[in-house]
Amino acid sequence: MNYWLMKSEPDVYSIDDLARDKTELWDGVRNYQARNFLKSMAVGDIAFFYHSNTKPPGIAGLMTIHQAGVVDHTQFEEGNKYYDPKSTPDAPRWYTVVVAYERKFEHYISLDQLKATFSPEELQVVKRGNRLSVMPVDTETAKRLLTLTES
DNA sequence: GCCAACGTTGGC
DNA sequence: GCCAACGTTGGC
């Protein structure tokens, strides 16, 4: 079982939206490194839901990977924001997952708090200039993160 | 295959 | 709104 961190802008899709929807296709990732991480996710993995481009940015809650290795259908839809004319149904370029709501943290963990607790090596998201929207979190770091939510 | 121009992300 | 970081595109 692996841990991950996945970013979303709460104005677009937030932890509260996921709490309402219960499950959601994590579509629209169009970065190869992020896609490769999505591809290596397995059902039952745990992902931290990170709110980006908001004040303050930070981790809002937890989700689980509900379905793995899902083709992102938006790549085939002409006119869709995420349409990729170079991708075909025979050889899809973009894969993703379906996530399921787990819980919203009682105490939101702000980026400032993350920076105070973790080095950029321990938690990539605290690294300045990091634009990757999906990234792995090692087990030790994930456990420390979870204890932060209890205080 | 290099690299300048361009576009996007996302913190501040 | 600014801009640093950095991935992508396209001319050559």
XYZ file of C-alpha atoms (C1' of nucleotides) in Angstrom:
175
model
C 0.000 0.000 0.000
C 1.399 3.348 -1.032
C 0.741 6.945 -0.093
C 0.336 9.840 -2.511
C -0.381 13.534 -2.579
C -2.769 14.934 -5.160
C -3.399 18.610 -5.786
C -6.601 20.323 -6.741
C -7.653 23.931 -6.738
C -10.562 24.082 -4.289
C -12.315 26.656 -6.473
C -12.420 23.950 -9.134
C -12.816 20.831 -6.988
C -12.414 20.671 -3.203
C -12.478 18.067 -0.446
C -16.063 19.178 0.277
C -17.026 18.440 -3.319
C -15.543 14.959 -2.938
C -17.371 14.495 0.381
C -20.586 15.221 -1.497
C -19.776 13.078 -4.545
C -18.190 10.174 -2.608
C -16.142 9.121 -5.658
C -14.714 11.077 -8.570
C -12.673 10.513 -11.712
C -9.425 12.459 -11.269
C -9.360 13.764 -14.819
C -7.336 16.401 -16.616
C -3.797 15.503 -15.586
C -1.670 16.257 -18.650
C 1.842 15.903 -17.345
C 3.775 12.716 -18.056
C 5.473 12.455 -14.684
C 2.166 12.889 -12.882
C 0.544 10.393 -15.233
C 3.210 7.822 -14.481
C 2.495 8.172 -10.772
C -1.238 7.808 -11.467
C -0.474 4.665 -13.463
C 1.400 3.114 -10.576
C -1.414 3.631 -8.061
C -3.309 0.597 -6.786
C -6.775 0.214 -5.332
C -6.587 0.844 -1.591
C -3.692 3.284 -1.756
C -4.172 6.442 0.291
C -3.850 9.962 -1.100
C -3.594 13.273 0.704
C -5.939 15.848 -0.830
C -3.926 19.050 -1.253
C -5.643 22.383 -1.888
C -3.518 24.466 -4.242
C -3.861 28.032 -5.473
C -5.814 29.045 -2.412
C -5.170 30.829 0.862
C -3.601 29.149 2.573
C -2.557 26.171 0.462
C -2.407 22.904 2.395
C -3.688 19.391 2.993
C -7.420 19.194 3.586
C -8.096 15.497 4.012
C -7.712 11.944 2.825
C -8.968 9.870 -0.044
C -8.464 6.313 -1.177
C -7.816 4.987 -4.642
C -11.102 3.414 -5.670
C -10.276 2.339 -9.250
C -6.832 2.180 -10.807
C -5.607 2.337 -14.401
C -8.626 4.200 -15.726
C -8.505 5.813 -19.165
C -9.221 9.531 -18.893
C -12.055 9.854 -21.414
C -11.749 13.641 -21.620
C -8.703 13.193 -23.890
C -10.995 11.992 -26.700
C -13.639 14.694 -26.375
C -13.208 17.423 -28.939
C -13.986 20.749 -27.364
C -13.193 19.476 -23.875
C -10.583 21.509 -22.052
C -8.478 18.361 -21.757
C -8.914 17.131 -25.333
C -5.711 15.699 -26.779
C -5.872 15.343 -30.568
C -2.759 13.155 -30.545
C -4.379 10.503 -28.390
C -6.526 7.688 -29.777
C -8.811 5.130 -28.060
C -6.527 2.386 -29.430
C -3.513 3.943 -27.757
C -4.697 6.248 -24.984
C -2.083 8.617 -23.731
C -3.660 9.640 -20.443
C -4.570 7.339 -17.599
C -5.901 8.244 -14.183
C -7.763 6.858 -11.170
C -11.141 7.116 -9.493
C -10.738 8.414 -5.951
C -13.087 7.882 -3.015
C -13.675 10.250 -0.129
C -12.159 9.067 3.112
C -12.260 12.000 5.525
C -11.732 15.693 5.894
C -9.158 16.665 8.518
C -10.503 18.389 11.585
C -7.383 20.530 11.410
C -6.289 21.660 7.959
C -2.505 21.352 7.570
C -1.265 24.539 5.919
C 1.765 24.682 3.656
C 3.484 26.820 6.308
C 2.992 24.048 8.815
C 4.224 21.466 6.307
C 7.334 23.553 5.654
C 7.986 23.810 9.379
C 7.749 20.052 9.768
C 9.233 18.511 6.634
C 12.255 19.071 4.453
C 11.794 19.221 0.655
C 13.444 15.796 0.500
C 10.879 14.332 2.876
C 7.874 15.955 1.250
C 8.227 17.215 -2.310
C 5.318 19.616 -2.083
C 7.193 21.951 0.268
C 9.873 22.449 -2.349
C 9.733 25.876 -3.906
C 8.616 25.850 -7.495
C 7.161 22.343 -7.365
C 4.422 22.150 -9.971
C 3.827 18.429 -10.031
C 0.160 17.745 -9.253
C 0.549 14.091 -8.275
C 3.462 12.850 -6.210
C 4.418 9.957 -3.971
C 4.710 10.309 -0.191
C 6.906 7.781 1.574
C 5.367 5.762 4.386
C 7.378 7.357 7.178
C 6.452 10.863 6.046
C 2.819 9.838 5.614
C 2.693 8.550 9.184
C 4.180 11.746 10.549
C 1.685 13.706 8.486
C -1.181 11.748 9.959
C -0.033 12.465 13.505
C -0.081 16.192 12.659
C -3.786 16.002 11.995
C -4.432 14.750 15.514
C -3.057 17.806 17.277
C 18.673 17.436 -31.403
C 19.163 22.251 -29.835
C 17.104 25.962 -27.801
C 14.145 30.185 -27.798
C 9.522 31.241 -27.225
C 5.579 30.255 -25.053
C 2.172 28.462 -21.708
C 0.973 26.831 -17.170
C 1.314 26.164 -12.271
C 0.954 27.915 -8.013
C 3.101 30.493 -4.042
C 3.357 34.955 -2.562
C -1.342 40.561 -10.190
C 3.457 39.191 -10.281
C 6.767 36.148 -11.436
C 9.869 31.947 -10.708
C 10.042 27.447 -12.160
C 9.765 24.443 -15.593
C 7.365 21.529 -19.172
C 6.150 21.756 -24.093
C 6.362 23.242 -28.797
C 8.238 24.204 -33.087
C 11.698 26.365 -36.171
C 16.007 25.430 -37.727
